[in-house]
Structures are given as C-alpha cells and as structure tokens.
Amino acid sequence: MNYWLVKSEPETYSWDTFVKLGQDLWDGVRNYQARNNLKLMKPGDEVLFYHSGSEKQVVGIAKVVKEWYPDPTIDDDRWVVVDLVPVRKLNKPVTLEEIKAEAMLEGLALIKNSRLSVMPVAKNHYQLIVSRSK
C-alpha cells in the first residue's frame, strides 16, 4: 500500500462535499507531475485530504477505489482521474504550520513542492500526520 496527499480549496471542493457524495473521481489535475502521481495510485492506497487556500490543513483520510482512467470531464487524453472514497474526518485538522514545525516531516513534498496538488507521502510521514490529529 502507498500513501498520498491530495489538495483542494475548500471553497471549490471541500471535505464535507466529498463526504456527501460518498465517492468521487479526482479530476481537474493539469500538472504532469501530479498526473503521473495519479497514475501510480492503486486501489487500497490511503490518501490525506488537504484543504489548501485559506485553511492549509489536512482534514480527512480517503482511499483509492479505482485506479487511473481518462478524465471524462474533458476531451484531452493527456489527463487522468482516480476514484476516491472518504474514510474518516480527522478528529483535529493538522495545519501546514504544525507540519512545517515537525522536524521529522522536513522531506515531505507538501513542504518542498507546495504547488503540487497530488503527491506521494512516505508511510512514516503519513502515520505521524495522522497521529497529530488525535
């Protein structure tokens, strides 16, 4: 199993919207590195759901239920989506400020490449972030 982080502006697509839908495709990715990360996702992989924009915090955990396929929202075969389901909301959001303050997370792509919308997360980083949400 692999671990990932996906980012969404809560004003555009929030955790609560995702939960109401119950399952959704992760679309709108228009960056090649993020697209390549989508192509590496497999069913069962766990995903941190991050609110970017004004909030800047991890708010929930999702799971990949369908690996990549062409993005049905556009007529351009360069772009792909995966299907995700919400697993649970974090008891306490983990802010970017908290993540940056944790020395053990210094290699996290969220800190090194803050503009990337879909990124891998090492298992130990994933576990540490989740443990900070309790």
mmCIF file of N, CA and C in Angstrom:
data_model
loop_
_atom_site.group_PDB
_atom_site.id
_atom_site.type_symbol
_atom_site.label_atom_id
_atom_site.label_comp_id
_atom_site.label_asym_id
_atom_site.label_seq_id
_atom_site.Cartn_x
_atom_site.Cartn_y
_atom_site.Cartn_z
ATOM 1 N N MET A 1 0.848 -1.180 0.000
ATOM 2 C CA MET A 1 0.000 0.000 0.000
ATOM 3 C C MET A 1 0.886 1.233 0.000
ATOM 4 N N ASN A 2 0.418 2.251 -0.720
ATOM 5 C CA ASN A 2 1.110 3.532 -0.772
ATOM 6 C C ASN A 2 0.235 4.605 -0.142
ATOM 7 N N TYR A 3 0.856 5.739 0.113
ATOM 8 C CA TYR A 3 0.182 6.851 0.772
ATOM 9 C C TYR A 3 0.368 8.104 -0.065
ATOM 10 N N TRP A 4 -0.662 8.940 -0.048
ATOM 11 C CA TRP A 4 -0.711 10.108 -0.914
ATOM 12 C C TRP A 4 -1.324 11.285 -0.166
ATOM 13 N N LEU A 5 -1.190 12.457 -0.753
ATOM 14 C CA LEU A 5 -1.889 13.647 -0.292
ATOM 15 C C LEU A 5 -2.463 14.326 -1.520
ATOM 16 N N VAL A 6 -3.743 14.684 -1.442
ATOM 17 C CA VAL A 6 -4.388 15.465 -2.499
ATOM 18 C C VAL A 6 -4.855 16.776 -1.892
ATOM 19 N N LYS A 7 -4.801 17.817 -2.715
ATOM 20 C CA LYS A 7 -5.142 19.153 -2.233
ATOM 21 C C LYS A 7 -6.365 19.687 -2.976
ATOM 22 N N SER A 8 -7.212 20.371 -2.220
ATOM 23 C CA SER A 8 -8.372 21.018 -2.807
ATOM 24 C C SER A 8 -8.700 22.268 -2.004
ATOM 25 N N GLU A 9 -9.076 23.321 -2.698
ATOM 26 C CA GLU A 9 -9.526 24.517 -1.996
ATOM 27 C C GLU A 9 -10.924 24.249 -1.459
ATOM 28 N N PRO A 10 -11.138 24.455 -0.162
ATOM 29 C CA PRO A 10 -12.437 24.115 0.432
ATOM 30 C C PRO A 10 -13.597 24.908 -0.167
ATOM 31 N N GLU A 11 -13.322 26.082 -0.701
ATOM 32 C CA GLU A 11 -14.380 26.874 -1.336
ATOM 33 C C GLU A 11 -14.821 26.254 -2.663
ATOM 34 N N THR A 12 -13.937 25.475 -3.274
ATOM 35 C CA THR A 12 -14.219 24.834 -4.551
ATOM 36 C C THR A 12 -14.736 23.413 -4.368
ATOM 37 N N TYR A 13 -14.051 22.644 -3.526
ATOM 38 C CA TYR A 13 -14.417 21.245 -3.285
ATOM 39 C C TYR A 13 -13.911 20.872 -1.899
ATOM 40 N N SER A 14 -14.812 20.833 -0.945
ATOM 41 C CA SER A 14 -14.435 20.609 0.445
ATOM 42 C C SER A 14 -14.559 19.143 0.846
ATOM 43 N N TRP A 15 -13.976 18.829 1.986
ATOM 44 C CA TRP A 15 -14.127 17.502 2.572
ATOM 45 C C TRP A 15 -15.604 17.178 2.756
ATOM 46 N N ASP A 16 -16.385 18.129 3.270
ATOM 47 C CA ASP A 16 -17.812 17.891 3.508
ATOM 48 C C ASP A 16 -18.559 17.563 2.214
ATOM 49 N N THR A 17 -18.206 18.233 1.125
ATOM 50 C CA THR A 17 -18.812 17.931 -0.176
ATOM 51 C C THR A 17 -18.459 16.507 -0.592
ATOM 52 N N PHE A 18 -17.209 16.149 -0.433
ATOM 53 C CA PHE A 18 -16.720 14.810 -0.758
ATOM 54 C C PHE A 18 -17.483 13.753 0.043
ATOM 55 N N VAL A 19 -17.658 13.985 1.332
ATOM 56 C CA VAL A 19 -18.375 13.038 2.196
ATOM 57 C C VAL A 19 -19.823 12.889 1.739
ATOM 58 N N LYS A 20 -20.476 13.989 1.385
ATOM 59 C CA LYS A 20 -21.867 13.921 0.912
ATOM 60 C C LYS A 20 -21.988 13.073 -0.345
ATOM 61 N N LEU A 21 -20.996 13.162 -1.219
ATOM 62 C CA LEU A 21 -21.019 12.379 -2.456
ATOM 63 C C LEU A 21 -20.731 10.902 -2.186
ATOM 64 N N GLY A 22 -19.909 10.621 -1.180
ATOM 65 C CA GLY A 22 -19.611 9.241 -0.808
ATOM 66 C C GLY A 22 -18.521 8.589 -1.636
ATOM 67 N N GLN A 23 -18.413 8.953 -2.872
ATOM 68 C CA GLN A 23 -17.350 8.506 -3.774
ATOM 69 C C GLN A 23 -17.311 9.515 -4.904
ATOM 70 N N ASP A 24 -16.108 9.800 -5.379
ATOM 71 C CA ASP A 24 -15.996 10.763 -6.465
ATOM 72 C C ASP A 24 -14.693 10.538 -7.209
ATOM 73 N N LEU A 25 -14.664 11.039 -8.430
ATOM 74 C CA LEU A 25 -13.430 10.999 -9.189
ATOM 75 C C LEU A 25 -12.615 12.226 -8.830
ATOM 76 N N TRP A 26 -11.303 12.064 -8.818
ATOM 77 C CA TRP A 26 -10.415 13.179 -8.509
ATOM 78 C C TRP A 26 -9.969 13.761 -9.840
ATOM 79 N N ASP A 27 -10.640 14.828 -10.252
ATOM 80 C CA ASP A 27 -10.392 15.414 -11.566
ATOM 81 C C ASP A 27 -9.802 16.810 -11.434
ATOM 82 N N GLY A 28 -9.556 17.433 -12.568
ATOM 83 C CA GLY A 28 -9.048 18.796 -12.585
ATOM 84 C C GLY A 28 -7.543 18.910 -12.497
ATOM 85 N N VAL A 29 -6.837 17.793 -12.453
ATOM 86 C CA VAL A 29 -5.382 17.825 -12.365
ATOM 87 C C VAL A 29 -4.817 18.188 -13.740
ATOM 88 N N ARG A 30 -4.054 19.286 -13.783
ATOM 89 C CA ARG A 30 -3.483 19.743 -15.050
ATOM 90 C C ARG A 30 -1.994 20.029 -14.917
ATOM 91 N N ASN A 31 -1.339 19.230 -14.126
ATOM 92 C CA ASN A 31 0.097 19.310 -13.930
ATOM 93 C C ASN A 31 0.639 17.912 -14.205
ATOM 94 N N TYR A 32 1.686 17.814 -15.003
ATOM 95 C CA TYR A 32 2.182 16.499 -15.412
ATOM 96 C C TYR A 32 2.709 15.673 -14.245
ATOM 97 N N GLN A 33 3.393 16.294 -13.309
ATOM 98 C CA GLN A 33 3.903 15.534 -12.160
ATOM 99 C C GLN A 33 2.744 15.010 -11.315
ATOM 100 N N ALA A 34 1.735 15.838 -11.073
ATOM 101 C CA ALA A 34 0.552 15.399 -10.317
ATOM 102 C C ALA A 34 -0.182 14.299 -11.093
ATOM 103 N N ARG A 35 -0.297 14.446 -12.406
ATOM 104 C CA ARG A 35 -0.923 13.424 -13.244
ATOM 105 C C ARG A 35 -0.179 12.098 -13.138
ATOM 106 N N ASN A 36 1.144 12.166 -13.179
ATOM 107 C CA ASN A 36 1.946 10.948 -13.057
ATOM 108 C C ASN A 36 1.739 10.289 -11.698
ATOM 109 N N ASN A 37 1.553 11.097 -10.657
ATOM 110 C CA ASN A 37 1.263 10.541 -9.339
ATOM 111 C C ASN A 37 -0.099 9.852 -9.328
ATOM 112 N N LEU A 38 -1.091 10.429 -9.989
ATOM 113 C CA LEU A 38 -2.395 9.770 -10.094
ATOM 114 C C LEU A 38 -2.250 8.404 -10.753
ATOM 115 N N LYS A 39 -1.397 8.315 -11.753
ATOM 116 C CA LYS A 39 -1.203 7.052 -12.466
ATOM 117 C C LYS A 39 -0.537 5.982 -11.605
ATOM 118 N N LEU A 40 0.112 6.390 -10.525
ATOM 119 C CA LEU A 40 0.761 5.442 -9.622
ATOM 120 C C LEU A 40 -0.166 4.950 -8.509
ATOM 121 N N MET A 41 -1.295 5.603 -8.331
ATOM 122 C CA MET A 41 -2.227 5.224 -7.269
ATOM 123 C C MET A 41 -2.909 3.904 -7.594
ATOM 124 N N LYS A 42 -3.084 3.091 -6.545
ATOM 125 C CA LYS A 42 -3.731 1.784 -6.688
ATOM 126 C C LYS A 42 -4.867 1.654 -5.686
ATOM 127 N N PRO A 43 -5.888 0.857 -6.008
ATOM 128 C CA PRO A 43 -6.969 0.630 -5.041
ATOM 129 C C PRO A 43 -6.407 0.160 -3.694
ATOM 130 N N GLY A 44 -6.922 0.752 -2.641
ATOM 131 C CA GLY A 44 -6.464 0.437 -1.294
ATOM 132 C C GLY A 44 -5.469 1.443 -0.748
ATOM 133 N N ASP A 45 -4.827 2.212 -1.622
ATOM 134 C CA ASP A 45 -3.910 3.247 -1.150
ATOM 135 C C ASP A 45 -4.675 4.266 -0.321
ATOM 136 N N GLU A 46 -4.027 4.778 0.720
ATOM 137 C CA GLU A 46 -4.656 5.769 1.592
ATOM 138 C C GLU A 46 -4.195 7.171 1.208
ATOM 139 N N VAL A 47 -5.105 8.129 1.374
ATOM 140 C CA VAL A 47 -4.899 9.476 0.861
ATOM 141 C C VAL A 47 -5.264 10.508 1.934
ATOM 142 N N LEU A 48 -4.334 11.396 2.217
ATOM 143 C CA LEU A 48 -4.635 12.528 3.082
ATOM 144 C C LEU A 48 -5.342 13.593 2.248
ATOM 145 N N PHE A 49 -6.452 14.098 2.748
ATOM 146 C CA PHE A 49 -7.237 15.127 2.054
ATOM 147 C C PHE A 49 -6.871 16.461 2.692
ATOM 148 N N TYR A 50 -6.270 17.333 1.901
ATOM 149 C CA TYR A 50 -5.727 18.599 2.379
ATOM 150 C C TYR A 50 -6.534 19.767 1.824
ATOM 151 N N HIS A 51 -6.991 20.637 2.722
ATOM 152 C CA HIS A 51 -7.637 21.887 2.303
ATOM 153 C C HIS A 51 -6.544 22.928 2.091
ATOM 154 N N SER A 52 -6.381 23.355 0.855
ATOM 155 C CA SER A 52 -5.401 24.390 0.544
ATOM 156 C C SER A 52 -6.073 25.754 0.678
ATOM 157 N N GLY A 53 -5.506 26.751 0.048
ATOM 158 C CA GLY A 53 -6.116 28.082 0.088
ATOM 159 C C GLY A 53 -6.040 28.699 1.469
ATOM 160 N N SER A 54 -7.172 29.137 1.965
ATOM 161 C CA SER A 54 -7.201 29.864 3.234
ATOM 162 C C SER A 54 -6.987 28.970 4.446
ATOM 163 N N GLU A 55 -7.281 27.672 4.356
ATOM 164 C CA GLU A 55 -7.191 26.799 5.529
ATOM 165 C C GLU A 55 -5.811 26.177 5.737
ATOM 166 N N LYS A 56 -5.226 25.619 4.698
ATOM 167 C CA LYS A 56 -3.921 24.961 4.763
ATOM 168 C C LYS A 56 -3.840 23.934 5.887
ATOM 169 N N GLN A 57 -4.628 22.848 5.739
ATOM 170 C CA GLN A 57 -4.631 21.805 6.757
ATOM 171 C C GLN A 57 -5.145 20.488 6.205
ATOM 172 N N VAL A 58 -4.612 19.401 6.764
ATOM 173 C CA VAL A 58 -5.104 18.066 6.451
ATOM 174 C C VAL A 58 -6.371 17.862 7.270
ATOM 175 N N VAL A 59 -7.464 17.484 6.600
ATOM 176 C CA VAL A 59 -8.753 17.389 7.297
ATOM 177 C C VAL A 59 -9.355 15.990 7.303
ATOM 178 N N GLY A 60 -8.888 15.101 6.424
ATOM 179 C CA GLY A 60 -9.501 13.784 6.363
ATOM 180 C C GLY A 60 -8.622 12.759 5.686
ATOM 181 N N ILE A 61 -9.117 11.519 5.732
ATOM 182 C CA ILE A 61 -8.449 10.391 5.085
ATOM 183 C C ILE A 61 -9.410 9.776 4.082
ATOM 184 N N ALA A 62 -8.896 9.551 2.887
ATOM 185 C CA ALA A 62 -9.672 8.912 1.813
ATOM 186 C C ALA A 62 -8.933 7.651 1.395
ATOM 187 N N LYS A 63 -9.579 6.911 0.506
ATOM 188 C CA LYS A 63 -8.976 5.682 -0.012
ATOM 189 C C LYS A 63 -9.220 5.625 -1.518
ATOM 190 N N VAL A 64 -8.225 5.149 -2.245
ATOM 191 C CA VAL A 64 -8.363 4.937 -3.689
ATOM 192 C C VAL A 64 -9.191 3.675 -3.897
ATOM 193 N N VAL A 65 -10.249 3.774 -4.725
ATOM 194 C CA VAL A 65 -11.069 2.599 -5.018
ATOM 195 C C VAL A 65 -11.029 2.205 -6.497
ATOM 196 N N LYS A 66 -10.509 3.082 -7.341
ATOM 197 C CA LYS A 66 -10.360 2.749 -8.763
ATOM 198 C C LYS A 66 -9.136 3.464 -9.288
ATOM 199 N N GLU A 67 -8.238 2.686 -9.919
ATOM 200 C CA GLU A 67 -7.029 3.307 -10.433
ATOM 201 C C GLU A 67 -7.330 4.168 -11.648
ATOM 202 N N TRP A 68 -6.340 4.812 -12.159
ATOM 203 C CA TRP A 68 -6.498 5.867 -13.152
ATOM 204 C C TRP A 68 -7.231 5.419 -14.419
ATOM 205 N N TYR A 69 -7.942 6.380 -14.958
ATOM 206 C CA TYR A 69 -8.599 6.248 -16.256
ATOM 207 C C TYR A 69 -8.712 7.644 -16.849
ATOM 208 N N PRO A 70 -8.991 7.771 -18.156
ATOM 209 C CA PRO A 70 -9.043 9.093 -18.785
ATOM 210 C C PRO A 70 -10.068 10.006 -18.094
ATOM 211 N N ASP A 71 -9.696 11.251 -17.937
ATOM 212 C CA ASP A 71 -10.576 12.241 -17.308
ATOM 213 C C ASP A 71 -11.806 12.456 -18.184
ATOM 214 N N PRO A 72 -12.989 12.045 -17.705
ATOM 215 C CA PRO A 72 -14.195 12.160 -18.526
ATOM 216 C C PRO A 72 -14.746 13.582 -18.599
ATOM 217 N N THR A 73 -14.158 14.516 -17.855
ATOM 218 C CA THR A 73 -14.675 15.886 -17.840
ATOM 219 C C THR A 73 -14.106 16.737 -18.964
ATOM 220 N N ILE A 74 -13.101 16.205 -19.697
ATOM 221 C CA ILE A 74 -12.503 16.962 -20.798
ATOM 222 C C ILE A 74 -12.198 16.034 -21.966
ATOM 223 N N ASP A 75 -12.034 16.622 -23.119
ATOM 224 C CA ASP A 75 -11.705 15.859 -24.323
ATOM 225 C C ASP A 75 -10.211 16.008 -24.615
ATOM 226 N N ASP A 76 -9.397 15.437 -23.722
ATOM 227 C CA ASP A 76 -7.947 15.533 -23.850
ATOM 228 C C ASP A 76 -7.361 14.321 -23.133
ATOM 229 N N ASP A 77 -6.824 13.382 -23.887
ATOM 230 C CA ASP A 77 -6.391 12.115 -23.297
ATOM 231 C C ASP A 77 -5.099 12.194 -22.486
ATOM 232 N N ARG A 78 -4.527 13.376 -22.346
ATOM 233 C CA ARG A 78 -3.333 13.519 -21.501
ATOM 234 C C ARG A 78 -3.670 13.450 -20.016
ATOM 235 N N TRP A 79 -4.908 13.736 -19.659
ATOM 236 C CA TRP A 79 -5.276 13.897 -18.251
ATOM 237 C C TRP A 79 -6.101 12.722 -17.752
ATOM 238 N N VAL A 80 -5.870 12.369 -16.488
ATOM 239 C CA VAL A 80 -6.498 11.186 -15.901
ATOM 240 C C VAL A 80 -7.133 11.531 -14.557
ATOM 241 N N VAL A 81 -7.932 10.592 -14.075
ATOM 242 C CA VAL A 81 -8.562 10.701 -12.758
ATOM 243 C C VAL A 81 -8.407 9.360 -12.042
ATOM 244 N N VAL A 82 -8.646 9.375 -10.730
ATOM 245 C CA VAL A 82 -8.821 8.159 -9.941
ATOM 246 C C VAL A 82 -10.102 8.347 -9.146
ATOM 247 N N ASP A 83 -10.677 7.251 -8.680
ATOM 248 C CA ASP A 83 -11.866 7.336 -7.824
ATOM 249 C C ASP A 83 -11.444 7.177 -6.370
ATOM 250 N N LEU A 84 -11.971 8.063 -5.531
ATOM 251 C CA LEU A 84 -11.692 8.056 -4.106
ATOM 252 C C LEU A 84 -12.972 7.940 -3.310
ATOM 253 N N VAL A 85 -12.875 7.380 -2.107
ATOM 254 C CA VAL A 85 -13.979 7.385 -1.149
ATOM 255 C C VAL A 85 -13.453 7.978 0.159
ATOM 256 N N PRO A 86 -14.307 8.700 0.871
ATOM 257 C CA PRO A 86 -13.876 9.193 2.181
ATOM 258 C C PRO A 86 -13.838 8.047 3.183
ATOM 259 N N VAL A 87 -12.834 8.035 4.040
ATOM 260 C CA VAL A 87 -12.728 7.032 5.092
ATOM 261 C C VAL A 87 -13.160 7.643 6.420
ATOM 262 N N ARG A 88 -12.510 8.750 6.777
ATOM 263 C CA ARG A 88 -12.914 9.422 8.013
ATOM 264 C C ARG A 88 -12.344 10.830 8.076
ATOM 265 N N LYS A 89 -13.067 11.675 8.770
ATOM 266 C CA LYS A 89 -12.598 13.026 9.057
ATOM 267 C C LYS A 89 -11.621 12.921 10.225
ATOM 268 N N LEU A 90 -10.561 13.713 10.184
ATOM 269 C CA LEU A 90 -9.628 13.723 11.298
ATOM 270 C C LEU A 90 -10.287 14.359 12.517
ATOM 271 N N ASN A 91 -9.970 13.853 13.689
ATOM 272 C CA ASN A 91 -10.518 14.420 14.921
ATOM 273 C C ASN A 91 -10.127 15.888 15.058
ATOM 274 N N LYS A 92 -8.907 16.188 14.655
ATOM 275 C CA LYS A 92 -8.394 17.554 14.705
ATOM 276 C C LYS A 92 -7.591 17.767 13.423
ATOM 277 N N PRO A 93 -7.903 18.818 12.663
ATOM 278 C CA PRO A 93 -7.093 19.074 11.469
ATOM 279 C C PRO A 93 -5.626 19.279 11.836
ATOM 280 N N VAL A 94 -4.745 18.902 10.928
ATOM 281 C CA VAL A 94 -3.318 19.099 11.114
ATOM 282 C C VAL A 94 -2.896 20.200 10.148
ATOM 283 N N THR A 95 -2.494 21.325 10.704
ATOM 284 C CA THR A 95 -2.211 22.504 9.895
ATOM 285 C C THR A 95 -0.839 22.422 9.233
ATOM 286 N N LEU A 96 -0.688 23.188 8.174
ATOM 287 C CA LEU A 96 0.608 23.288 7.499
ATOM 288 C C LEU A 96 1.650 23.831 8.471
ATOM 289 N N GLU A 97 1.262 24.747 9.315
ATOM 290 C CA GLU A 97 2.179 25.291 10.315
ATOM 291 C C GLU A 97 2.709 24.190 11.238
ATOM 292 N N GLU A 98 1.822 23.299 11.694
ATOM 293 C CA GLU A 98 2.241 22.174 12.533
ATOM 294 C C GLU A 98 3.158 21.227 11.762
ATOM 295 N N ILE A 99 2.823 20.985 10.500
ATOM 296 C CA ILE A 99 3.627 20.086 9.666
ATOM 297 C C ILE A 99 5.023 20.667 9.471
ATOM 298 N N LYS A 100 5.119 21.960 9.179
ATOM 299 C CA LYS A 100 6.423 22.596 8.981
ATOM 300 C C LYS A 100 7.246 22.625 10.265
ATOM 301 N N ALA A 101 6.580 22.673 11.407
ATOM 302 C CA ALA A 101 7.280 22.727 12.696
ATOM 303 C C ALA A 101 7.823 21.372 13.130
ATOM 304 N N GLU A 102 7.382 20.305 12.496
ATOM 305 C CA GLU A 102 7.800 18.945 12.857
ATOM 306 C C GLU A 102 9.039 18.565 12.047
ATOM 307 N N ALA A 103 10.181 18.480 12.717
ATOM 308 C CA ALA A 103 11.451 18.181 12.046
ATOM 309 C C ALA A 103 11.403 16.872 11.271
ATOM 310 N N MET A 104 10.672 15.891 11.770
ATOM 311 C CA MET A 104 10.606 14.589 11.102
ATOM 312 C C MET A 104 9.858 14.645 9.767
ATOM 313 N N LEU A 105 9.177 15.756 9.486
ATOM 314 C CA LEU A 105 8.429 15.888 8.233
ATOM 315 C C LEU A 105 9.134 16.788 7.214
ATOM 316 N N GLU A 106 10.386 17.133 7.464
ATOM 317 C CA GLU A 106 11.059 18.095 6.591
ATOM 318 C C GLU A 106 11.175 17.643 5.138
ATOM 319 N N GLY A 107 11.168 16.357 4.862
ATOM 320 C CA GLY A 107 11.267 15.885 3.483
ATOM 321 C C GLY A 107 9.931 15.766 2.767
ATOM 322 N N LEU A 108 8.852 16.095 3.441
ATOM 323 C CA LEU A 108 7.509 15.967 2.875
ATOM 324 C C LEU A 108 7.340 16.867 1.649
ATOM 325 N N ALA A 109 6.788 16.319 0.577
ATOM 326 C CA ALA A 109 6.592 17.084 -0.653
ATOM 327 C C ALA A 109 5.708 18.318 -0.430
ATOM 328 N N LEU A 110 4.791 18.247 0.510
ATOM 329 C CA LEU A 110 3.930 19.391 0.803
ATOM 330 C C LEU A 110 4.758 20.612 1.194
ATOM 331 N N ILE A 111 5.889 20.381 1.834
ATOM 332 C CA ILE A 111 6.770 21.479 2.243
ATOM 333 C C ILE A 111 7.727 21.835 1.112
ATOM 334 N N LYS A 112 8.273 20.836 0.437
ATOM 335 C CA LYS A 112 9.275 21.051 -0.602
ATOM 336 C C LYS A 112 8.686 21.564 -1.910
ATOM 337 N N ASN A 113 7.467 21.126 -2.242
ATOM 338 C CA ASN A 113 6.840 21.494 -3.517
ATOM 339 C C ASN A 113 5.380 21.838 -3.246
ATOM 340 N N SER A 114 5.159 22.965 -2.631
ATOM 341 C CA SER A 114 3.834 23.326 -2.118
ATOM 342 C C SER A 114 2.774 23.501 -3.206
ATOM 343 N N ARG A 115 3.161 23.673 -4.446
ATOM 344 C CA ARG A 115 2.181 23.888 -5.517
ATOM 345 C C ARG A 115 1.642 22.584 -6.101
ATOM 346 N N LEU A 116 2.282 21.470 -5.814
ATOM 347 C CA LEU A 116 1.866 20.181 -6.360
ATOM 348 C C LEU A 116 0.561 19.729 -5.702
ATOM 349 N N SER A 117 -0.425 19.337 -6.497
ATOM 350 C CA SER A 117 -1.758 19.023 -5.962
ATOM 351 C C SER A 117 -1.982 17.557 -5.629
ATOM 352 N N VAL A 118 -1.142 16.673 -6.140
ATOM 353 C CA VAL A 118 -1.208 15.239 -5.835
ATOM 354 C C VAL A 118 0.221 14.781 -5.606
ATOM 355 N N MET A 119 0.493 14.274 -4.388
ATOM 356 C CA MET A 119 1.880 13.945 -4.060
ATOM 357 C C MET A 119 1.973 12.687 -3.217
ATOM 358 N N PRO A 120 3.079 11.959 -3.362
ATOM 359 C CA PRO A 120 3.291 10.795 -2.505
ATOM 360 C C PRO A 120 3.655 11.241 -1.096
ATOM 361 N N VAL A 121 3.344 10.383 -0.140
ATOM 362 C CA VAL A 121 3.682 10.620 1.262
ATOM 363 C C VAL A 121 4.310 9.323 1.785
ATOM 364 N N ALA A 122 5.469 9.427 2.391
ATOM 365 C CA ALA A 122 6.106 8.254 2.986
ATOM 366 C C ALA A 122 5.228 7.728 4.119
ATOM 367 N N LYS A 123 5.275 6.415 4.323
ATOM 368 C CA LYS A 123 4.435 5.795 5.356
ATOM 369 C C LYS A 123 4.666 6.429 6.723
ATOM 370 N N ASN A 124 5.922 6.659 7.093
ATOM 371 C CA ASN A 124 6.196 7.246 8.410
ATOM 372 C C ASN A 124 5.669 8.681 8.505
ATOM 373 N N HIS A 125 5.714 9.428 7.401
ATOM 374 C CA HIS A 125 5.151 10.787 7.398
ATOM 375 C C HIS A 125 3.633 10.725 7.533
ATOM 376 N N TYR A 126 3.025 9.819 6.797
ATOM 377 C CA TYR A 126 1.569 9.632 6.872
ATOM 378 C C TYR A 126 1.156 9.314 8.310
ATOM 379 N N GLN A 127 1.833 8.349 8.912
ATOM 380 C CA GLN A 127 1.492 7.938 10.272
ATOM 381 C C GLN A 127 1.680 9.069 11.280
ATOM 382 N N LEU A 128 2.724 9.859 11.103
ATOM 383 C CA LEU A 128 2.977 10.974 12.008
ATOM 384 C C LEU A 128 1.890 12.043 11.879
ATOM 385 N N ILE A 129 1.509 12.364 10.659
ATOM 386 C CA ILE A 129 0.451 13.358 10.445
ATOM 387 C C ILE A 129 -0.860 12.869 11.068
ATOM 388 N N VAL A 130 -1.209 11.622 10.815
ATOM 389 C CA VAL A 130 -2.447 11.077 11.388
ATOM 390 C C VAL A 130 -2.387 11.078 12.914
ATOM 391 N N SER A 131 -1.224 10.759 13.475
ATOM 392 C CA SER A 131 -1.110 10.736 14.945
ATOM 393 C C SER A 131 -1.268 12.128 15.538
ATOM 394 N N ARG A 132 -0.952 13.158 14.791
ATOM 395 C CA ARG A 132 -1.097 14.548 15.261
ATOM 396 C C ARG A 132 -2.559 15.012 15.246
ATOM 397 N N SER A 133 -3.413 14.216 14.674
ATOM 398 C CA SER A 133 -4.833 14.606 14.549
ATOM 399 C C SER A 133 -5.686 14.127 15.715
ATOM 400 N N LYS A 134 -5.082 13.537 16.705
ATOM 401 C CA LYS A 134 -5.851 12.943 17.810
ATOM 402 C C LYS A 134 -5.936 13.862 19.002
#
